[in-house]
Short mmCIF file of C-alpha atoms in Angstrom, two decimals:
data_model
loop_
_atom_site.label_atom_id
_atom_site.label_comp_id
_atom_site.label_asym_id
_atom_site.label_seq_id
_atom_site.Cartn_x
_atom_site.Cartn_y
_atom_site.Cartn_z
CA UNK A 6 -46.54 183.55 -70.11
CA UNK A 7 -44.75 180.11 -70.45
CA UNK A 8 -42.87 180.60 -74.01
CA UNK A 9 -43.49 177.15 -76.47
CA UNK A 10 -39.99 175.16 -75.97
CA UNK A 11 -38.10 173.62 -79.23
CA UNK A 12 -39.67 171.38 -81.36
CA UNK A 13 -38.49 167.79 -80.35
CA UNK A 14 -36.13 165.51 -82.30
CA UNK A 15 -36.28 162.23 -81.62
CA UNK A 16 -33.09 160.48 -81.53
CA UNK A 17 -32.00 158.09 -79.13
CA UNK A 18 -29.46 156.11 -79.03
CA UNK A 19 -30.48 152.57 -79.72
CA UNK A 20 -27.39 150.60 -79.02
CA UNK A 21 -27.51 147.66 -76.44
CA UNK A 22 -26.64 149.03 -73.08
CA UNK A 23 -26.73 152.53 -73.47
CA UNK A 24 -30.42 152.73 -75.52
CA UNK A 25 -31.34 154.96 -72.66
CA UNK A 26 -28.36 157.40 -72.30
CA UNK A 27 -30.04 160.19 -73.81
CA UNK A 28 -32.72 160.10 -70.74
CA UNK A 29 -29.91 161.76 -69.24
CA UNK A 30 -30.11 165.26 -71.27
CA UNK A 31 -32.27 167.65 -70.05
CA UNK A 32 -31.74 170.78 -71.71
CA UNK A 33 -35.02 172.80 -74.03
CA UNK A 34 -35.48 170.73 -77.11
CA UNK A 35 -34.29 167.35 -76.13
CA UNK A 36 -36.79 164.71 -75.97
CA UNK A 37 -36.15 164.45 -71.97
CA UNK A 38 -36.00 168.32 -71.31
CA UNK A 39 -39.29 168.42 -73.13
CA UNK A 40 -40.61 165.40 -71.43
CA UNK A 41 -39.41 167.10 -68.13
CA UNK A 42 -41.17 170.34 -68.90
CA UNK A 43 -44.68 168.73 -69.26
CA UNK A 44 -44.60 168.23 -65.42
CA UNK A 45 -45.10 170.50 -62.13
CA UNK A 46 -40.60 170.57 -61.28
CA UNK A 47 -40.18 171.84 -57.08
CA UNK A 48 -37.29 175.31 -58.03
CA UNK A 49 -37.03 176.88 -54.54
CA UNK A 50 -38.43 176.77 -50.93
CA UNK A 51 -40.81 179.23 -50.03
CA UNK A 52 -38.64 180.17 -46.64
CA UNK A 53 -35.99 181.62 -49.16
CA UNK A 54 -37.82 184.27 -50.70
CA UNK A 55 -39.61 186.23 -48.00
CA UNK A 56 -41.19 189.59 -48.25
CA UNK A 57 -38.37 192.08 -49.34
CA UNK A 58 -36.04 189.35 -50.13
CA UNK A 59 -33.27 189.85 -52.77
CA UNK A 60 -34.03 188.27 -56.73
CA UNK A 61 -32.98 184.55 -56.56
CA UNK A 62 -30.76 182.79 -59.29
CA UNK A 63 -32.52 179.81 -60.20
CA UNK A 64 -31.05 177.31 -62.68
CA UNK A 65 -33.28 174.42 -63.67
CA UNK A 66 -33.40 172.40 -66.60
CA UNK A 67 -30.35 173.61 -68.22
CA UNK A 68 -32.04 177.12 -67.98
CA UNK A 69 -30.65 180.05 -66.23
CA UNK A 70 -33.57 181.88 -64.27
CA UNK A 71 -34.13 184.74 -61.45
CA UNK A 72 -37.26 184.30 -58.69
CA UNK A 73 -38.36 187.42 -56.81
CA UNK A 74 -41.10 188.27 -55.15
CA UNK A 75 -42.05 192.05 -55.82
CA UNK A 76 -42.64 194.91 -53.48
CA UNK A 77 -46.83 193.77 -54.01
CA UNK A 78 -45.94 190.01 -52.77
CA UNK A 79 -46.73 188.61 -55.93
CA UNK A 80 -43.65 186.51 -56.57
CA UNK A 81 -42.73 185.53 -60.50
CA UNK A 82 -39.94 183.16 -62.28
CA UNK A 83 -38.60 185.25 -65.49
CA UNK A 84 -35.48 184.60 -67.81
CA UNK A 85 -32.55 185.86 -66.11
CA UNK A 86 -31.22 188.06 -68.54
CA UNK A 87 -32.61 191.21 -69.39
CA UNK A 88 -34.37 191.71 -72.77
CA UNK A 89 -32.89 194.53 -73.70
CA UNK A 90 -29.27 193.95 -73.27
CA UNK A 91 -28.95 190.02 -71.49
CA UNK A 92 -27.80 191.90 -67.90
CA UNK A 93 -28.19 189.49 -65.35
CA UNK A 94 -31.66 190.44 -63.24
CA UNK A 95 -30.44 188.57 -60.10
CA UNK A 96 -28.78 192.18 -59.66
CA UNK A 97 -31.34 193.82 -60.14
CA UNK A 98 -34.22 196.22 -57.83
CA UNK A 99 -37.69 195.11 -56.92
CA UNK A 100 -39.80 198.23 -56.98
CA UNK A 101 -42.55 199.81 -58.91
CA UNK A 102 -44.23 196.01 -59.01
CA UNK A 103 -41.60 194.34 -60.62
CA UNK A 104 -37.76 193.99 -61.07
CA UNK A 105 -35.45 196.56 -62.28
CA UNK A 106 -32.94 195.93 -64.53
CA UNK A 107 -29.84 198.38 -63.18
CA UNK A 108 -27.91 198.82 -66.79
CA UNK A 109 -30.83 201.29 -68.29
CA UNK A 110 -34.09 200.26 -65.86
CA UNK A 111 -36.12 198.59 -68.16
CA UNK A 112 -38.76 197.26 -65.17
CA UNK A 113 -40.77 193.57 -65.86
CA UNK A 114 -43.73 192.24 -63.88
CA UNK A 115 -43.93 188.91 -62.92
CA UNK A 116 -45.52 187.87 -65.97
CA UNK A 117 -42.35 188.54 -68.09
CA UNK A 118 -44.54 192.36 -69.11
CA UNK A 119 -41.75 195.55 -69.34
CA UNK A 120 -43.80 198.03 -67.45
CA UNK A 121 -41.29 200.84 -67.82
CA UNK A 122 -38.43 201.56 -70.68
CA UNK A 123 -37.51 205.53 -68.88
CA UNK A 124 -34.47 206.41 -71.52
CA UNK A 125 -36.74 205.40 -74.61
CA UNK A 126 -38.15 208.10 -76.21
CA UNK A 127 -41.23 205.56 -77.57
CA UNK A 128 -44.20 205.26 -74.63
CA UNK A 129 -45.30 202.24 -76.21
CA UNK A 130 -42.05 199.92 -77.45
CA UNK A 131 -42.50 198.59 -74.46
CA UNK A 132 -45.43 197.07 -75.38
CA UNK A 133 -43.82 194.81 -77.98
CA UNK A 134 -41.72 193.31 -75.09
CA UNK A 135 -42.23 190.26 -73.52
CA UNK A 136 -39.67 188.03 -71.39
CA UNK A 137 -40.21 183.92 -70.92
CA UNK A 138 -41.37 183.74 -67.86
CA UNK A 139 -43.71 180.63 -65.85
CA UNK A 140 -46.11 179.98 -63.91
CA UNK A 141 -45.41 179.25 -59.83
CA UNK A 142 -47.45 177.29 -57.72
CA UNK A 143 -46.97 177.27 -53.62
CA UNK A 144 -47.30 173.35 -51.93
CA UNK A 145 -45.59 171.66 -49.30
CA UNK A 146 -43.13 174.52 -48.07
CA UNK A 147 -41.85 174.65 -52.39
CA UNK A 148 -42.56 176.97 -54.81
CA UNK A 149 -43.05 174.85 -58.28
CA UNK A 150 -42.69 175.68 -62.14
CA UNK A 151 -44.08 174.47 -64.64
CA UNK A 152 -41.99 175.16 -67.89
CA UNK A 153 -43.87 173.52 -70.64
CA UNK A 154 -45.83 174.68 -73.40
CA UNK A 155 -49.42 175.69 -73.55
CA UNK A 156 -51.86 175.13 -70.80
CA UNK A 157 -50.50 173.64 -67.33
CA UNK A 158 -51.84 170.77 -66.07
CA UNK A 159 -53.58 170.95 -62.48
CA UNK A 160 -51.01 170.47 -60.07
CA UNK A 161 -50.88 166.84 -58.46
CA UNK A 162 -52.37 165.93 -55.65
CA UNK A 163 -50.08 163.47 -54.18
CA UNK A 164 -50.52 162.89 -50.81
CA UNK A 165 -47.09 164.40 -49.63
CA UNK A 166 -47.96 167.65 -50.42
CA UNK A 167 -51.36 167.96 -49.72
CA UNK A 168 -51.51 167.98 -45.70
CA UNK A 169 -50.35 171.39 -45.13
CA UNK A 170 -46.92 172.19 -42.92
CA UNK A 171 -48.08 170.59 -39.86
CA UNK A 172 -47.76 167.23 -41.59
CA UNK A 173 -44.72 167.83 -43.60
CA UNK A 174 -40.86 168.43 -43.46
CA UNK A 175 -39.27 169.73 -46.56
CA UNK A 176 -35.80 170.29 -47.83
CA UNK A 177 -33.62 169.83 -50.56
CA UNK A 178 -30.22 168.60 -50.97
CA UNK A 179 -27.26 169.58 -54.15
CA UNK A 180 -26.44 166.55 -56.34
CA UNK A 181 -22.73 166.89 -57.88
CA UNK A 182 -23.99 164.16 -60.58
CA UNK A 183 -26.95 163.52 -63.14
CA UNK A 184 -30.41 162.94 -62.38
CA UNK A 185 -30.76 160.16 -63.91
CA UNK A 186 -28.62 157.43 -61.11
CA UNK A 187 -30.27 159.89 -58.52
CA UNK A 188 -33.54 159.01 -59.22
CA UNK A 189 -32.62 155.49 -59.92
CA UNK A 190 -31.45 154.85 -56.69
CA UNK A 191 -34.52 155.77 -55.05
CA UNK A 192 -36.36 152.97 -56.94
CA UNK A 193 -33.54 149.93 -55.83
CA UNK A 194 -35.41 148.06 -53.26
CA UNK A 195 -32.12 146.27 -52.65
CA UNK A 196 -29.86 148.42 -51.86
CA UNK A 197 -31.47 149.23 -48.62
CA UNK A 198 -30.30 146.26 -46.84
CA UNK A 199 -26.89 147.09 -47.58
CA UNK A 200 -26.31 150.80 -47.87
CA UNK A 201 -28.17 151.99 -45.01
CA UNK A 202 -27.56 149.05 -42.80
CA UNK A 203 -26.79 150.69 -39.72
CA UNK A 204 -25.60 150.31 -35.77
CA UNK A 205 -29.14 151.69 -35.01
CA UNK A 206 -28.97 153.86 -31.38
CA UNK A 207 -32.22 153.87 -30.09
CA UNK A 208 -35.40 152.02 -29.94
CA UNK A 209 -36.50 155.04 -32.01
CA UNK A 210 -34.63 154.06 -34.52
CA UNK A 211 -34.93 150.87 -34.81
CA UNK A 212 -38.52 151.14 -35.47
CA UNK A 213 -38.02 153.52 -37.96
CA UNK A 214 -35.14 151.82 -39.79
CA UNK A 215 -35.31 148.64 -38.76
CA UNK A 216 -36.71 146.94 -41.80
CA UNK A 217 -33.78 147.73 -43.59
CA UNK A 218 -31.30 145.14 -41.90
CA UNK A 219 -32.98 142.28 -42.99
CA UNK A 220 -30.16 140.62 -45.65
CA UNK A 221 -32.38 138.35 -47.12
CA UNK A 222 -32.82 137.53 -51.18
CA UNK A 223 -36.06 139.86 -51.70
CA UNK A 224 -38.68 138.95 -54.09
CA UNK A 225 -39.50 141.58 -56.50
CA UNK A 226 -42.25 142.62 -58.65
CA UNK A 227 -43.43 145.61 -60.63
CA UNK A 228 -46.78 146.60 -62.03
CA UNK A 229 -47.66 149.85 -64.36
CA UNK A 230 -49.76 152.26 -62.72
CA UNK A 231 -51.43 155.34 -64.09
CA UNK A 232 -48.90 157.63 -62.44
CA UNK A 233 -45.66 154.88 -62.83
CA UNK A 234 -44.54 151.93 -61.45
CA UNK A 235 -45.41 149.97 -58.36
CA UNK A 236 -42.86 148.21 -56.68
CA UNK A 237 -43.66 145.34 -54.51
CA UNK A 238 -40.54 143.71 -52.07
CA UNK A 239 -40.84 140.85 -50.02
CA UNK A 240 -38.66 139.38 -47.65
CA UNK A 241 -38.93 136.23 -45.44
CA UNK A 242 -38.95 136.88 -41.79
CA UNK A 243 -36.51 134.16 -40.04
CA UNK A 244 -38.43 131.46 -37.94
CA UNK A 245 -42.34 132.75 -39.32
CA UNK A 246 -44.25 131.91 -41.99
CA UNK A 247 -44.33 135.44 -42.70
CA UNK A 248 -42.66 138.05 -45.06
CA UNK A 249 -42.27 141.58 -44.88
CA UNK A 250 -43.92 143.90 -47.80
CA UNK A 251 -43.00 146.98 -49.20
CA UNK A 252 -45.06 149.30 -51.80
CA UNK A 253 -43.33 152.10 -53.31
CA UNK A 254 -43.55 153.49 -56.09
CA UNK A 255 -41.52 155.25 -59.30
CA UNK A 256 -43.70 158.66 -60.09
CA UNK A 257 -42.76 159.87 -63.71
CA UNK A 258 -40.91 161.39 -65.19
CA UNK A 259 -38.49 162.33 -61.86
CA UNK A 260 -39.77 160.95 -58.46
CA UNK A 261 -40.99 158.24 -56.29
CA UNK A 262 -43.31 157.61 -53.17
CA UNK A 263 -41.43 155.55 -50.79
CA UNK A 264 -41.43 155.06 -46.60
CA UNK A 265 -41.72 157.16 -44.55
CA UNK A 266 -41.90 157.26 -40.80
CA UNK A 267 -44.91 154.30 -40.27
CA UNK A 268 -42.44 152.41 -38.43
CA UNK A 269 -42.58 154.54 -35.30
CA UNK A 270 -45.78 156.57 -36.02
CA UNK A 271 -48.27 153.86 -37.84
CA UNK A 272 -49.75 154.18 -41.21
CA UNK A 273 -49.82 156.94 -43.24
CA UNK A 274 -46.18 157.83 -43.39
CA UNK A 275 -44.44 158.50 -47.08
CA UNK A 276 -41.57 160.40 -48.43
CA UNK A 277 -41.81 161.89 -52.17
CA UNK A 278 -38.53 162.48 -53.49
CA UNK A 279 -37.68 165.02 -56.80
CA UNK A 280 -34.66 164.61 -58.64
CA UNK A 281 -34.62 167.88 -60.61
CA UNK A 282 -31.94 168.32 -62.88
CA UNK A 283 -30.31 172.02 -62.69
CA UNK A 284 -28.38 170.42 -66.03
CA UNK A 285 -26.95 167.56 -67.17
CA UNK A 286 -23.92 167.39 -64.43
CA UNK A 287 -25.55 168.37 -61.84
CA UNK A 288 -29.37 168.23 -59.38
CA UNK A 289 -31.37 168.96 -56.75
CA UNK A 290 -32.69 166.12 -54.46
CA UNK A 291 -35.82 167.46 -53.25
CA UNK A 292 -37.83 165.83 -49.96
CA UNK A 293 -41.35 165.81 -49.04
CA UNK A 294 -41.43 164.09 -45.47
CA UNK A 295 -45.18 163.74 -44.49
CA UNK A 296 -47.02 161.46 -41.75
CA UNK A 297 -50.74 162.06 -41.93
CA UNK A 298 -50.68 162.72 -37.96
CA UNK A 299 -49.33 165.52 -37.84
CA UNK A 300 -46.65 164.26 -35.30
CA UNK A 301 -42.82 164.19 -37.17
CA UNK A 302 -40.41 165.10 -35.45
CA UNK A 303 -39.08 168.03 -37.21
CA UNK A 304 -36.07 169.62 -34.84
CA UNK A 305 -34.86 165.92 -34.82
CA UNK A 306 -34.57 165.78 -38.44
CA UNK A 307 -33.74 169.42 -38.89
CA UNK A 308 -30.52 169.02 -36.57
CA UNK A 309 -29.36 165.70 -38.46
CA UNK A 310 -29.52 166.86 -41.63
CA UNK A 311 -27.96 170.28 -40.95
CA UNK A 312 -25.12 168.47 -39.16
CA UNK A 313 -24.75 167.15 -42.70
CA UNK A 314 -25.18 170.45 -44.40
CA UNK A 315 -23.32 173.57 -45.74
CA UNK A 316 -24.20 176.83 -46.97
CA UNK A 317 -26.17 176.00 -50.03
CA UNK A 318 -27.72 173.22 -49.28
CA UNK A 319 -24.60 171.32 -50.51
CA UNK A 320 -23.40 168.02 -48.36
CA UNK A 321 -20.40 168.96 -46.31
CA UNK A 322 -18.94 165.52 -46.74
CA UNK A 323 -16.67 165.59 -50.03
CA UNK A 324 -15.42 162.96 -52.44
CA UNK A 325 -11.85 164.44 -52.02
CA UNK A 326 -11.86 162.55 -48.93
CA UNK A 327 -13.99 159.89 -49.86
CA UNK A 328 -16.87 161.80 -47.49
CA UNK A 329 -15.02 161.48 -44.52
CA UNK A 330 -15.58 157.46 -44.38
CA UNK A 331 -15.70 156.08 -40.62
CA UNK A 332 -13.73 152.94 -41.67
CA UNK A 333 -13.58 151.61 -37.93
CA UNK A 334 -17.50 151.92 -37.64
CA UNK A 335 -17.78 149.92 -40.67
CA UNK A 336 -16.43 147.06 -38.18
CA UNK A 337 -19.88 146.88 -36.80
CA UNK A 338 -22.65 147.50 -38.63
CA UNK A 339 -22.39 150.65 -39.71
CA UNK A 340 -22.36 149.32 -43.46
CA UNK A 341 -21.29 152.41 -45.18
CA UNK A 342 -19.70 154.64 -42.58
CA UNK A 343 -21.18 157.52 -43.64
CA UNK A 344 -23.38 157.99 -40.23
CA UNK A 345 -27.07 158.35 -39.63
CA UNK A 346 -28.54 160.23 -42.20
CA UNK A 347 -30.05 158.52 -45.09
CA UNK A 348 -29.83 161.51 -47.72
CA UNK A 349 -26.25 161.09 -47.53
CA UNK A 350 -25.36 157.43 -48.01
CA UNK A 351 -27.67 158.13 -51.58
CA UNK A 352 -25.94 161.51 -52.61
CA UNK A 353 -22.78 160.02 -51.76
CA UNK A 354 -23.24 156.94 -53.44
CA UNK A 355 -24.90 157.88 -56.66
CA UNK A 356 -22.16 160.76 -56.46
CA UNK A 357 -19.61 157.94 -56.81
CA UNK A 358 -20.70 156.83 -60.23
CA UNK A 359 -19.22 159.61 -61.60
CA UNK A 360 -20.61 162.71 -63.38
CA UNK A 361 -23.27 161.19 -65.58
CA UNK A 362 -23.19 157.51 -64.93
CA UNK A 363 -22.23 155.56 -68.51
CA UNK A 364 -25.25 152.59 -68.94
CA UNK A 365 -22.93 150.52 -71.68
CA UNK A 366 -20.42 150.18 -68.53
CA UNK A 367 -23.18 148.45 -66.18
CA UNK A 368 -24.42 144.63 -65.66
CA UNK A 369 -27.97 144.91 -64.97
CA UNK A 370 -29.67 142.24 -62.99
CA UNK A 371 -32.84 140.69 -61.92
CA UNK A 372 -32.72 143.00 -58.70
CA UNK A 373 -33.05 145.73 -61.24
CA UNK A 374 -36.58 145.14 -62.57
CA UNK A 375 -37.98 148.78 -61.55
CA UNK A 376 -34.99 150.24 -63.05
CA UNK A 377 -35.73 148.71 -66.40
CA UNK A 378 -39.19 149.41 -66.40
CA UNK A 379 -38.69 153.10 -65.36
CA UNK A 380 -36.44 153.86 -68.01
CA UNK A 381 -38.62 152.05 -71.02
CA UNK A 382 -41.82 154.20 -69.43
CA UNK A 383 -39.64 157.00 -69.79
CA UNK A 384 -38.88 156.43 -73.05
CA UNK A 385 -42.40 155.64 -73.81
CA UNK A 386 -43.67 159.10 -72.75
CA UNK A 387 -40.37 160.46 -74.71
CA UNK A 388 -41.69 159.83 -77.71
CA UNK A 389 -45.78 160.31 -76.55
CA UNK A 390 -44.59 164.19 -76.14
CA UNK A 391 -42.82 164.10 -79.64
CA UNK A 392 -46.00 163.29 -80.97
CA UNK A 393 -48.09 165.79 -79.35
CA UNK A 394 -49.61 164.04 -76.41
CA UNK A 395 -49.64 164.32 -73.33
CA UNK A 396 -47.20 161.68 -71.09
CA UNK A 397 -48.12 159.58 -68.20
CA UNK A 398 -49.02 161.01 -64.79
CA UNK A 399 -50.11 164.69 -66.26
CA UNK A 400 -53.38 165.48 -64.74
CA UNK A 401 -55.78 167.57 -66.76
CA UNK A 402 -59.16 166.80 -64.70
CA UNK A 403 -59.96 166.56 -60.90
CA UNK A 404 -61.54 162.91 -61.25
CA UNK A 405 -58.01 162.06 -62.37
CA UNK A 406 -56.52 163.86 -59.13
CA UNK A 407 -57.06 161.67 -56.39
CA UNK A 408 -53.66 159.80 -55.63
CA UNK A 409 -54.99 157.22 -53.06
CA UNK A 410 -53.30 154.56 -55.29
CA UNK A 411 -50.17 156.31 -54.53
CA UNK A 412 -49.98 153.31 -52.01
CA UNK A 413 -47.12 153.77 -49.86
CA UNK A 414 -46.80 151.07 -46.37
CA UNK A 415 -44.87 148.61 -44.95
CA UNK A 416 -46.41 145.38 -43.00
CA UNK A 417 -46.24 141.61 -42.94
CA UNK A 418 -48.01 139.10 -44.87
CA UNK A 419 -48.38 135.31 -44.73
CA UNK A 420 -45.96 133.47 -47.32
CA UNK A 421 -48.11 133.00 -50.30
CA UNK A 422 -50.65 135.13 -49.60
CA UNK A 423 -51.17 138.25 -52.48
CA UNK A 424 -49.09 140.83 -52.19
CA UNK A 425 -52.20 142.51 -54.97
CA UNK A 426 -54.90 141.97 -52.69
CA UNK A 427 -52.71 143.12 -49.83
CA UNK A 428 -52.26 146.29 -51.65
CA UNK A 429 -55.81 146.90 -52.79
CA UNK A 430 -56.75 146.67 -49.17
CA UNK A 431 -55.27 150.50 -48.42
CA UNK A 432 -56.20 151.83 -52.78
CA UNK A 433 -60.04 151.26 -51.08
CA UNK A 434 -59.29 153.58 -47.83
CA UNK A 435 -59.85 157.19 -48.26
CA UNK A 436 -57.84 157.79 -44.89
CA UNK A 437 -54.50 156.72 -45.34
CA UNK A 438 -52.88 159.66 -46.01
CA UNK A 439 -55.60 161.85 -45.35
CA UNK A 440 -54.18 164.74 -42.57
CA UNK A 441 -55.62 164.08 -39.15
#
């Protein structure tokens, strides 16, 4: 039972600079919480809640939640306070197929149903009781909720999550900022040559990263697609005729489709990122590594990004100490010295525009094309949901849910030839991020 959310009132600010600052509220009855809630949102990984596991506090969308799976491995995402009298469930017992609430044991199923009132002197009161609860769906190593009203949509079938664990690394990082300049960032084709310029250490790496040192003035271009925005960068390759290309994409309302490891293991590489608010001051960057062969490297990755990690996911580098900044590496090439890892030059970064980044107090700039077009499509389907509908990207049929569009590559292409016909080349192959 997913309860119906507020009814939506539609007021944003419509000021100049900051006519998209209310994209940044996320909470039940805004016009972005209830856009948010329309869509499939990654709350957990799958590895946390094993058989016999203890109830999980989940916080998402401004709302405070509890995940268990019960002693009949059916798992369930419920409000976490208890109907009767708001005691938090997270303490609570798993037994008797469902959890136990320990002030009077008033037991719910997964579906939100109290099986079991044992001081009340009515058998059937319980009846009358129902708790908000959502639906869960397993993919790519995450469980997902969706948290909107009415009928879910079918679950996407990006390409990221659709090859099973061989063929994809997931984890998930904590944001100490909005997800709004999160997700952002992950659609600035720019800010690659800068930020994660690196002193690269192995020929590994340079294959994987090496398209990122190139300093040159990119050309830009976006185009609407049915699931967002494509993003096309060029950049001239010194001494050729030739550019390089990159297609990525912005995937509403709260992710993108961006490189992933072709560099070093050929086409059919991609990362999907989430940026799912927990509220307005704070999210969860989500990542969905895939390479259709079956062949990342996962201890590799798993032993850089733990070297970056503390308990809860959280980034061990902190802003007290301006995350530990290598200043004599930055002597090199080590642009940001913030080492290796990727995940951290963003979280750090996006970190640093404070808590919820204030739009009147930016300069945008031709660089920022996606940007501009992400937030006016989010807008868009703002107001599409106020109205009833349903917003871009929500699938509701299975001829709608085949992503190979989603293109996602990086290559070279004569100066002048069409970056368009370039990309319909790999929208016409079936293959490219089919598993192997």
């Amino acid at each position: 039972m997913n309860v119906p959310t507020q009814p939506v009132v539609f007021k944003p600010n419509s000021r100049g600079a900051d006519r998209y600052q209310y994209l940044t509220q996320t909470d039940a009855g805004t016009p972005t919480g209830e856009l948010m809630r329309r869509y499939w949102q990654p709350v957990a990984l799958i590895d946390s809640l094993p058989p016999g596991a203890a109830p999980q506090p989940i916080r998402i969308l401004g709302e405070d939640l509890v995940l268990f799976r019960d002693d009949k491995d059916r798992v369930g995402l419920i409000d976490r306070k208890c109907a009767h009298r708001c005691t938090d469930l997270a303490l609570g017992r798993v037994e008797d197929g469902g959890i136990r609430c320990p002030y009077h044991g008033w037991l719910f199923d997964v579906e939100g149903r109290c099986l079991s009132q044992p001081a009340e002197a009515s058998a059937t009161a319980k009846d009358r009781i129902r708790m908000k609860s959502y639906p869960l769906h397993e993919a790519a190593g995450a469980f997902w909720a969706y948290m909107g009203p009415g009928e879910p949509p079918l679950f996407p079938n990006y390409p990221a999550l659709a090859g099973g664990a061989e063929h994809c690394y997931t984890t998930r990082w904590f944001g100490d900022c909005n997800w709004l300049q999160a997700s952002e960032g992950n659609i600035d084709p720019v800010h690659t040559s800068y930020l994660h310029q690196l002193e690269l250490s192995s020929e590994d790496m340079k294959a994987r990263w090496g398209v990122f040192s190139n300093q040159s003035r990119p050309e830009l271009a976006v185009e609407d697609t049915r699931f967002g925005v494509r993003l096309y960068t060029l950049r001239k390759i010194d001494g050729t005729e030739r550019s390089s290309i990159r297609i990525t994409n912005f995937v509403m309302p709260n992710a993108c489709a961006v490189g992933g490891f072709e560099g070093y293991l050929g086409e059919g590489g991609l990362t999907m990122l989430w940026d799912v608010p927990i509220d307005d001051q704070h999210h969860w960057r989500w990542e969905f590594i895939f390479h259709r062969s079956g062949k990342l490297n996962k201890a590799s990755l798993e032993a850089q990004y733990q070297s970056e990690k503390e308990e809860g996911d959280r980034m061990r580098r902190k802003w007290e100490d301006l995350y530990s900044q290598d200043r004599e590496s930055m002597k090199g090439k080590a642009y940001l010295g913030l080492g290796e890892c990727f995940s951290v030059h963003d979280i750090a970064i996006t970190q640093s525009q404070g808590t919820i980044h204030q739009q009147a107090d930016e300069h945008l700039s031709s660089s920022d094309i996606a940007i501009v077009r992400a937030r006016r499509m989010l807008d868009e389907a703002a107001r599409v949901v106020a109205e009833g509908g349903d917003p871009r990207g929500v699938v509701r049929t299975d001829a709608d849910n085949d992503f190979r569009d989603m293109v996602v590559v990086t290559g070279e292409i004569e100066n002048g030839d069409s970056k368009e016909a370039y990309c319909a080349r790999f929208t016409e192959s079936p293959d490219l991020f089919r598993p192997q």
